[in-house]
Short mmCIF file of C-alpha atoms in Angstrom, two decimals:
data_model
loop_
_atom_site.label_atom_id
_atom_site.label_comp_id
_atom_site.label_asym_id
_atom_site.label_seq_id
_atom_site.Cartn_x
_atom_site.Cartn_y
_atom_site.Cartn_z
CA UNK A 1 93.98 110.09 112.45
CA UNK A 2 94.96 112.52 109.46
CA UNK A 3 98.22 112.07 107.54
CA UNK A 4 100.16 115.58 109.07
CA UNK A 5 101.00 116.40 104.95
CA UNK A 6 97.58 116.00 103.61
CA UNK A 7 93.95 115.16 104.55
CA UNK A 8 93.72 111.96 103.61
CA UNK A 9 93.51 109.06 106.10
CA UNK A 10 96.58 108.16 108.01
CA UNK A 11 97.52 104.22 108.21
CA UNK A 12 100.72 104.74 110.16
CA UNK A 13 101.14 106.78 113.34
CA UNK A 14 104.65 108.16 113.92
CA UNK A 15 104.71 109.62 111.74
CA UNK A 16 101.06 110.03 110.95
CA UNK A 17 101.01 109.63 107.32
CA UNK A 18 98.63 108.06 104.42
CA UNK A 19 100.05 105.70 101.97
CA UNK A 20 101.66 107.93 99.37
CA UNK A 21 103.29 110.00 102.19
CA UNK A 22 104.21 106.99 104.20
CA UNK A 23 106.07 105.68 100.51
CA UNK A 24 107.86 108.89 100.14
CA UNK A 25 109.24 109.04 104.24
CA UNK A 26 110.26 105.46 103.49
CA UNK A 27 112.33 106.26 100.32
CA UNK A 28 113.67 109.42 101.35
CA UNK A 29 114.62 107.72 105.21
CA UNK A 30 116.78 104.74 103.07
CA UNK A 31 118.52 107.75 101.22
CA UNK A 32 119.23 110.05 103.53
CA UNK A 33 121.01 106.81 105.19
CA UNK A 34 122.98 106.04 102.29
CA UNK A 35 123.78 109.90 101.81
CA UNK A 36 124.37 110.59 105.17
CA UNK A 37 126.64 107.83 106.37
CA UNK A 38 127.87 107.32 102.34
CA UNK A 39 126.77 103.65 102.23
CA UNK A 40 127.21 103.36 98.39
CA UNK A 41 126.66 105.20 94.93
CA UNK A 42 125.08 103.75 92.31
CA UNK A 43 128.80 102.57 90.59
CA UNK A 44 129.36 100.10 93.82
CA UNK A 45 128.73 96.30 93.34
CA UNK A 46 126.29 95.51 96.21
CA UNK A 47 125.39 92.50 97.64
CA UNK A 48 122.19 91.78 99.52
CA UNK A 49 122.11 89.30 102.87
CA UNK A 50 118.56 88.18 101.60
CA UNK A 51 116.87 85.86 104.11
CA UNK A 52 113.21 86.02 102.42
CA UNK A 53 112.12 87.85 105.54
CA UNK A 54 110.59 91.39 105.97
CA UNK A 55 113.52 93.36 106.61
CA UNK A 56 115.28 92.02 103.37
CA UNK A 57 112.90 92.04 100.99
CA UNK A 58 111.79 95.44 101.49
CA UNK A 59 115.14 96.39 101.12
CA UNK A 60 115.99 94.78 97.68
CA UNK A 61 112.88 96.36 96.45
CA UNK A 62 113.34 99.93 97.97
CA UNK A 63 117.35 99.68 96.43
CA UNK A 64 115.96 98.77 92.97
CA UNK A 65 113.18 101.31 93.51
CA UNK A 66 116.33 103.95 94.22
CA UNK A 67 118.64 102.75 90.89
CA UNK A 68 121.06 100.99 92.83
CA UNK A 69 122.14 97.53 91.39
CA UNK A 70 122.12 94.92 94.24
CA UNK A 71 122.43 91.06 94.08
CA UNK A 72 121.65 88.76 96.91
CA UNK A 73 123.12 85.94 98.94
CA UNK A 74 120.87 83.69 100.82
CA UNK A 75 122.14 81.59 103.89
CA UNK A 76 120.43 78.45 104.96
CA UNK A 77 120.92 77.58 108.26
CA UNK A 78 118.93 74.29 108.71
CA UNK A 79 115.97 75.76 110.80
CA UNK A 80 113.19 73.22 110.87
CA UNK A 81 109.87 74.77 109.70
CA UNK A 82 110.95 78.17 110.01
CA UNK A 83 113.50 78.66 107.23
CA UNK A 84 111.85 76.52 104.24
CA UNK A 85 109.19 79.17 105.00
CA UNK A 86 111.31 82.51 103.66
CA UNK A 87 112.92 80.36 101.03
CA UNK A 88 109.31 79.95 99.28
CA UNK A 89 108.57 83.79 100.17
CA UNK A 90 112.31 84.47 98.79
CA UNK A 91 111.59 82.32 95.60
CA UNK A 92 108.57 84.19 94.47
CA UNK A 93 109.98 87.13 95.39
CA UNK A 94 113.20 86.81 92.98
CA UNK A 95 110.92 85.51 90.40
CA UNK A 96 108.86 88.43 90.43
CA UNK A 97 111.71 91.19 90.48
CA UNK A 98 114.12 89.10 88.36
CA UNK A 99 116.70 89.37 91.14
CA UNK A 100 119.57 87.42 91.60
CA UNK A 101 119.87 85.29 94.84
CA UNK A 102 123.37 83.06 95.60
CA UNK A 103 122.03 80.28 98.32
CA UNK A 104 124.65 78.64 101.02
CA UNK A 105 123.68 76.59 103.70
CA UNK A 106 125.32 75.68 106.94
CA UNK A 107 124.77 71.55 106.00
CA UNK A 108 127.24 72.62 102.63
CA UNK A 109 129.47 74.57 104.33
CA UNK A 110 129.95 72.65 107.99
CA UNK A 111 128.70 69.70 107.35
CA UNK A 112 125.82 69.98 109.68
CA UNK A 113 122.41 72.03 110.44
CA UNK A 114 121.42 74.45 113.10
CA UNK A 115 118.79 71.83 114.25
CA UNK A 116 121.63 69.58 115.09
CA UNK A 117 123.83 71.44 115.98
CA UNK A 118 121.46 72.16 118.75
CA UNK A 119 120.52 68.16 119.82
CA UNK A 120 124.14 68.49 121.15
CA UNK A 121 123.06 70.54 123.55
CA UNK A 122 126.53 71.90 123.79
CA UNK A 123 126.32 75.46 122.11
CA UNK A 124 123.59 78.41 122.29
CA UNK A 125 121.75 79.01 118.99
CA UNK A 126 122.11 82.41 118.60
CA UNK A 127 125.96 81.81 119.30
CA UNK A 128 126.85 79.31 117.22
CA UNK A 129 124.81 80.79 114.02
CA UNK A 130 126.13 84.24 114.17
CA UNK A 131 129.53 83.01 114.06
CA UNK A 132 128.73 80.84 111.36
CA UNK A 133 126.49 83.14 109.31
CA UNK A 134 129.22 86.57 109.56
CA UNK A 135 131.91 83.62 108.27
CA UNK A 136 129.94 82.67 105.33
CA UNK A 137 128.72 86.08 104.48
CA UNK A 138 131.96 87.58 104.54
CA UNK A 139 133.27 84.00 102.59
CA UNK A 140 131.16 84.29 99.49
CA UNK A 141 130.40 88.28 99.06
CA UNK A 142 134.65 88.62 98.56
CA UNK A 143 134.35 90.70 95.10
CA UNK A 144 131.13 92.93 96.12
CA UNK A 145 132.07 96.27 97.35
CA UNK A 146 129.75 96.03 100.47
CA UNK A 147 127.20 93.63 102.01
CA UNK A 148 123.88 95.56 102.67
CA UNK A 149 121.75 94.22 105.69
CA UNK A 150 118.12 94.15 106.54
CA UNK A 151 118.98 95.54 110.10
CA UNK A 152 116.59 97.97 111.51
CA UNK A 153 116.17 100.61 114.21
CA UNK A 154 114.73 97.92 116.64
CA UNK A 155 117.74 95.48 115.63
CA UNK A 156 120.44 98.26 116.15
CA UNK A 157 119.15 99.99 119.48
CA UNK A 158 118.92 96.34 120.76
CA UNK A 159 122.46 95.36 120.28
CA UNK A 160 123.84 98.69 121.22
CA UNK A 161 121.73 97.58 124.62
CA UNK A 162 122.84 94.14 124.73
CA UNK A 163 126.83 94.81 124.22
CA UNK A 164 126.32 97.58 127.05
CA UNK A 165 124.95 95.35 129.09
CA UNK A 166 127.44 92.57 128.44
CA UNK A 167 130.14 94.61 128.87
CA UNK A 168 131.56 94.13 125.49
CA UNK A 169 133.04 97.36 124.62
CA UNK A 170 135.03 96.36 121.39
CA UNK A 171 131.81 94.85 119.85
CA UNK A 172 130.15 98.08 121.04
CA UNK A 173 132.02 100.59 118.96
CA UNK A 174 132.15 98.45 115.86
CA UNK A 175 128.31 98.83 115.29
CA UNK A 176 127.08 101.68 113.23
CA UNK A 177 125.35 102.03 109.92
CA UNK A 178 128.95 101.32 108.27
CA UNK A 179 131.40 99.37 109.62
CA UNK A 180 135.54 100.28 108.32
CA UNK A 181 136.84 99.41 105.39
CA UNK A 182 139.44 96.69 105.96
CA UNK A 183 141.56 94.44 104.17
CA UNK A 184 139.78 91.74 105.91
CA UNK A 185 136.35 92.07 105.75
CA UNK A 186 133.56 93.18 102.84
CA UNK A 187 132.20 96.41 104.57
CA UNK A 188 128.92 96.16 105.97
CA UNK A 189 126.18 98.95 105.36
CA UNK A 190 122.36 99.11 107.06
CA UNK A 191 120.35 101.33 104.83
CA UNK A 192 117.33 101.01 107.29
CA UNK A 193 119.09 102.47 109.78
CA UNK A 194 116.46 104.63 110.94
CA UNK A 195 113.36 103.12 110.05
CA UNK A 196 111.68 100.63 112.69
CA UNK A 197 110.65 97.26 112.73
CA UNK A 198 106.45 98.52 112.01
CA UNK A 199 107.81 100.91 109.21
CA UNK A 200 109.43 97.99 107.60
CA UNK A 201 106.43 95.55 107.84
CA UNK A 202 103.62 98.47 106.43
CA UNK A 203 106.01 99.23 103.64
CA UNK A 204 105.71 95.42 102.81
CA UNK A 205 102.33 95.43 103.09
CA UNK A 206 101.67 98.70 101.18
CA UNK A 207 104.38 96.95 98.38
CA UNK A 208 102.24 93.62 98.30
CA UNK A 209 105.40 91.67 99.47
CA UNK A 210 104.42 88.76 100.82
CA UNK A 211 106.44 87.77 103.45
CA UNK A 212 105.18 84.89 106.02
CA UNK A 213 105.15 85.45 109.85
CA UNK A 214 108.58 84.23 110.59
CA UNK A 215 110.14 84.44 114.06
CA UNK A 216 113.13 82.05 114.40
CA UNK A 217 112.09 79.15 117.00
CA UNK A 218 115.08 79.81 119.04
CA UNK A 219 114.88 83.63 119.34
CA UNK A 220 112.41 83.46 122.23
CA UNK A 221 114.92 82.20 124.45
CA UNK A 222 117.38 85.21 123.70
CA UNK A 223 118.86 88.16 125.86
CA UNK A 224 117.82 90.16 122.76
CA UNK A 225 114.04 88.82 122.94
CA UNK A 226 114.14 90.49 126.75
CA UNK A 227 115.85 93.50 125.60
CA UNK A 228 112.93 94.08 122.41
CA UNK A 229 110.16 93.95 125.17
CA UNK A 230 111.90 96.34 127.49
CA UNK A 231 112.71 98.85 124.60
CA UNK A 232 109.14 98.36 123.30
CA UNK A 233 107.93 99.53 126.46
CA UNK A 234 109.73 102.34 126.95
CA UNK A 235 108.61 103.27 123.10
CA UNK A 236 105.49 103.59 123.97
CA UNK A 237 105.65 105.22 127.52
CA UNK A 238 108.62 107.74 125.65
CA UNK A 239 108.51 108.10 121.85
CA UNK A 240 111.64 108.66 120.25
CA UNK A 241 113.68 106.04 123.02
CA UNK A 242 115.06 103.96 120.27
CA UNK A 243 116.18 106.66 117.59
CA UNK A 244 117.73 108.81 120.70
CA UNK A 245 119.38 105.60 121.65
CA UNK A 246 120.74 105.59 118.29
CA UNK A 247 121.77 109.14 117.97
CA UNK A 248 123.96 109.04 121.36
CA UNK A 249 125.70 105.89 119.84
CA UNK A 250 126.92 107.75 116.95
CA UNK A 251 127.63 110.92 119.14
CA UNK A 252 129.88 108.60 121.15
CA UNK A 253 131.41 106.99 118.41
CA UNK A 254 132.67 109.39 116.91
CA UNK A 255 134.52 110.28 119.97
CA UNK A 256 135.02 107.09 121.22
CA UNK A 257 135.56 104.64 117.54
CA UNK A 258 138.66 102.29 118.65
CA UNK A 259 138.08 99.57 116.50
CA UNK A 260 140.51 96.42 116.89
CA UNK A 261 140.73 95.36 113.14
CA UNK A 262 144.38 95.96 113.46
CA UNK A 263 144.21 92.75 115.91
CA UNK A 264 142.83 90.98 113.47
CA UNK A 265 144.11 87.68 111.27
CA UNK A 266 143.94 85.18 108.82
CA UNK A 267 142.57 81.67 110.89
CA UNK A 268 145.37 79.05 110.84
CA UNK A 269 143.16 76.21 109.76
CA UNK A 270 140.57 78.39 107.31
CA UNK A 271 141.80 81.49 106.81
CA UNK A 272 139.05 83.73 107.28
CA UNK A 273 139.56 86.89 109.39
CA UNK A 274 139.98 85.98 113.48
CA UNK A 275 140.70 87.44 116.30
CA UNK A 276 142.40 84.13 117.83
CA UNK A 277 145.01 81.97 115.68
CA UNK A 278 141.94 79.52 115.01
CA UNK A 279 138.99 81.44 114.64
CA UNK A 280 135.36 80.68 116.29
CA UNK A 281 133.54 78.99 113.66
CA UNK A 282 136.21 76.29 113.47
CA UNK A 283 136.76 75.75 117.33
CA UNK A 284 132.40 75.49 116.72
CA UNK A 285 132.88 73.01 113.96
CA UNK A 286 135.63 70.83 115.91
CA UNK A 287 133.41 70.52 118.90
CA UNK A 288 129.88 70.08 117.49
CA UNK A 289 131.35 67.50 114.57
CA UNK A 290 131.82 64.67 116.52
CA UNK A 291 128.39 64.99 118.70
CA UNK A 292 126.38 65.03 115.41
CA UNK A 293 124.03 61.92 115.09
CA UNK B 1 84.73 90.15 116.60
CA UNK B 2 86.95 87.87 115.03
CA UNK B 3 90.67 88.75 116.37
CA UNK B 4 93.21 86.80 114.81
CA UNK B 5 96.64 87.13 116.73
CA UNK B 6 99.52 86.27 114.19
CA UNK B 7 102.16 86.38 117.14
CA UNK B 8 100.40 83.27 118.52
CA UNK B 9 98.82 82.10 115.81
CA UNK B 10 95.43 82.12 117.10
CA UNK B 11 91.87 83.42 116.82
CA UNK B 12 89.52 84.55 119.00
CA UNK B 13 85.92 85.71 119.28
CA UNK B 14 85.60 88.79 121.33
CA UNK B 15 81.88 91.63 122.02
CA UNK B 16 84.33 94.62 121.26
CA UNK B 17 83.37 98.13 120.71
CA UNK B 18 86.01 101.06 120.99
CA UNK B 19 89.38 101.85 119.76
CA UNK B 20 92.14 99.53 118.33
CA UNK B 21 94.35 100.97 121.35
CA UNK B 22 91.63 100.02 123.95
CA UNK B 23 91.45 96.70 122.20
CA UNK B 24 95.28 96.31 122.43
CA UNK B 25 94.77 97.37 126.17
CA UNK B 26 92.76 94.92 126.75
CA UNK B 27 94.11 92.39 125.29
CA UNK B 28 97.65 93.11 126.87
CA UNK B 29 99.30 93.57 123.73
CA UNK B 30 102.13 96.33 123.39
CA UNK B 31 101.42 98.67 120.27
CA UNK B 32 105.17 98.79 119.06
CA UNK B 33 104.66 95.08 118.39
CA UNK B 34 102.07 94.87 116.06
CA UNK B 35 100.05 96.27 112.50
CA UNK B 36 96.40 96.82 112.87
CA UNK B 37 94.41 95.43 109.86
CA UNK B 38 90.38 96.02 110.32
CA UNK B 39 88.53 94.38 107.82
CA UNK B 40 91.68 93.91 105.21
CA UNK B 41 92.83 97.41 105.55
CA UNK B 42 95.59 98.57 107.24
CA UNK B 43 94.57 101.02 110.60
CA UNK B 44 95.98 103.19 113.38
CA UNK B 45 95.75 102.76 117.41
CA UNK B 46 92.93 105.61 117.17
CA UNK B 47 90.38 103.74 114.67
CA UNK B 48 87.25 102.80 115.82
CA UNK B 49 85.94 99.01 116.19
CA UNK B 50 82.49 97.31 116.41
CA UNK B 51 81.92 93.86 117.05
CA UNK B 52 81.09 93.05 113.06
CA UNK B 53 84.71 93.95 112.25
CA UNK B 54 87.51 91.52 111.23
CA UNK B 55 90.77 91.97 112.94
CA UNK B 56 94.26 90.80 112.21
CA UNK B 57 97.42 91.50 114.44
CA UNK B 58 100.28 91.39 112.73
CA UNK B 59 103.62 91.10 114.41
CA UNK B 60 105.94 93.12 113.31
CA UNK B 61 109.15 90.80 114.76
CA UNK B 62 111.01 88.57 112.45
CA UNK B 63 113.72 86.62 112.31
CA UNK B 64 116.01 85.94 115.31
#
């Protein structure tokens, strides 16, 4: 296969493009993002959610690439052999692009790891650490202007999928490359938007970032593992699925945006921002405490 | 051929000739899911194999 803006040899397929090409889509794709949807200018204090994965290590390096000034914050949750993994990937990575990395971890904050939260048996993994890990990213990122994210086309279609399926409408329409500015929590912003999961990992390849195979141990048991392997199906069998999946969100959100920030408020017993007087990561922390061995 | 599947973490020893998308076909593996390296370079579904070549499947799914 030829690269469709030269003659050289392609080494990715849509789009068809050789390495210098596939560089430039990849840069100009992040921009257009942050241009489009206005993400950030180079004046805003950014911080990173670096896990030492793919997804966020490509994106510190494209932002640095671009002139933007980003920091990172790292959150441990206590994975056994999974995590230790992307902190040694994250470590040389830092090293290498003198990068500043902030590191949390759910043992610090809660008192207790992933791992056990898990030998309770009483809470679902992916559950219990999203509730934790939006808490402690929106905890120790007050005083950046926005939190950039590693999340992907694949990531975004996914959830858009997932919350239709669920029938969770006010998570729905709070997705987006942005989310609002509030009072309560740092804004959000995915730069990578529209670039897939396979344009992430050839740019890291193409970079010589070396970032380990890492698939979390409990994502296999997931709605969202089920819901990659359907979409990646229908990728194949229709090119274009997940983008057009993506465009129709934003279509209807624009129409449809009724976000319920104004419900939100201060937790009783923590203070972060809740939708209940005692907010989900400490009803998690009161129930899992006392089952921790 | 040496395969080496990242997703599983194995290798196996295959008489291949044809494309990496026939390969993938026969080996059941969806094409969204992985990067084609043949012999340390990075390839597309259309790129012809032979049975001296070394291949790596890299999956292109991390974290949760």
């Amino acid at each position: 296969m030829k690269c469709e803006q030269c003659s050289k040899t392609a080494i990715s397929t849509k789009p068809a493009l050789c390495k210098e090409h596939f560089d430039e889509f990849f840069l100009t794709t992040t921009q257009e993002v942050i241009d489009t949807f206005s993400l950030f200018d180079k004046k805003t204090n950014i911080c990173v959610a670096v896990s030492g994965g793919k997804d966020s290590l490509a994106l510190v390096d494209v932002l640095l690439r671009l002139g933007y000034p980003v920091e990172g914050l790292f959150i441990d949750e206590g994975i056994a052999n999974y995590r230790e993994h992307s902190i040694q990937d994250l470590d040389l990575f830092t090293q290498e692009k003198n990068f500043q990395v902030n590191k949390i971890s759910f043992k610090e904050a809660y008192g207790f790891t992933l791992d056990q939260a898990m030998q309770t048996g009483k809470v679902h993994a992916c559950t219990v650490c999203g509730t934790f890990r939006r808490q402690l990213l929106n905890k120790h990122a007050q005083g950046y202007d926005v939190i950039a994210t590693g999340h992907n086309m694949d990531d975004e279609a996914q959830t858009i999928l997932i919350n239709l399926a669920r029938g969770n409408t006010d998570l729905l329409f709070r997705l987006g490359p942005i989310t609002k500015d509030t009072d309560l929590f740092v804004r959000r912003a995915k730069p990578f938007y529209f670039l897939s999961e396979k344009h992430i990992l050839t740019y890291t390849i193409l970079r010589g970032i070396r970032t380990q195979f890492g698939e979390c141990p409990y994502a296999q048991t997931s709605y969202r593992a089920a819901i990659a392997k359907l979409l990646n199906e229908r990728e194949v069998a229709c090119a274009g699925t997940k983008r057009n999946i993506l465009e129709t969100y934003l279509q209807l959100q624009k129409k449809e945006r009724k976000e319920k920030i104004n419900d939100l408020q201060h937790c009783k017993n923590c203070g972060e921002p809740s939708q209940e007087h005692i907010c989900k990561a400490c009803l998690f922390k009161e129930l899992l405490t006392p089952l921790i061995k | 051929m040496d395969i080496f599947i990242e997703r599983s973490k194995q290798t196996i020893k295959q008489e291949f000739s044809g494309t990496a998308q026939e390969l993938l076909d026969k080996l059941s593996i969806n094409p969204e899911e992985i990067l084609i390296i043949k012999n340390g370079q990075l390839v597309t579904e259309d790129e012809e194999l032979s049975t001296e070549d070394e291949i790596r499947l890299l999956s292109v799914v991390s974290g949760g």
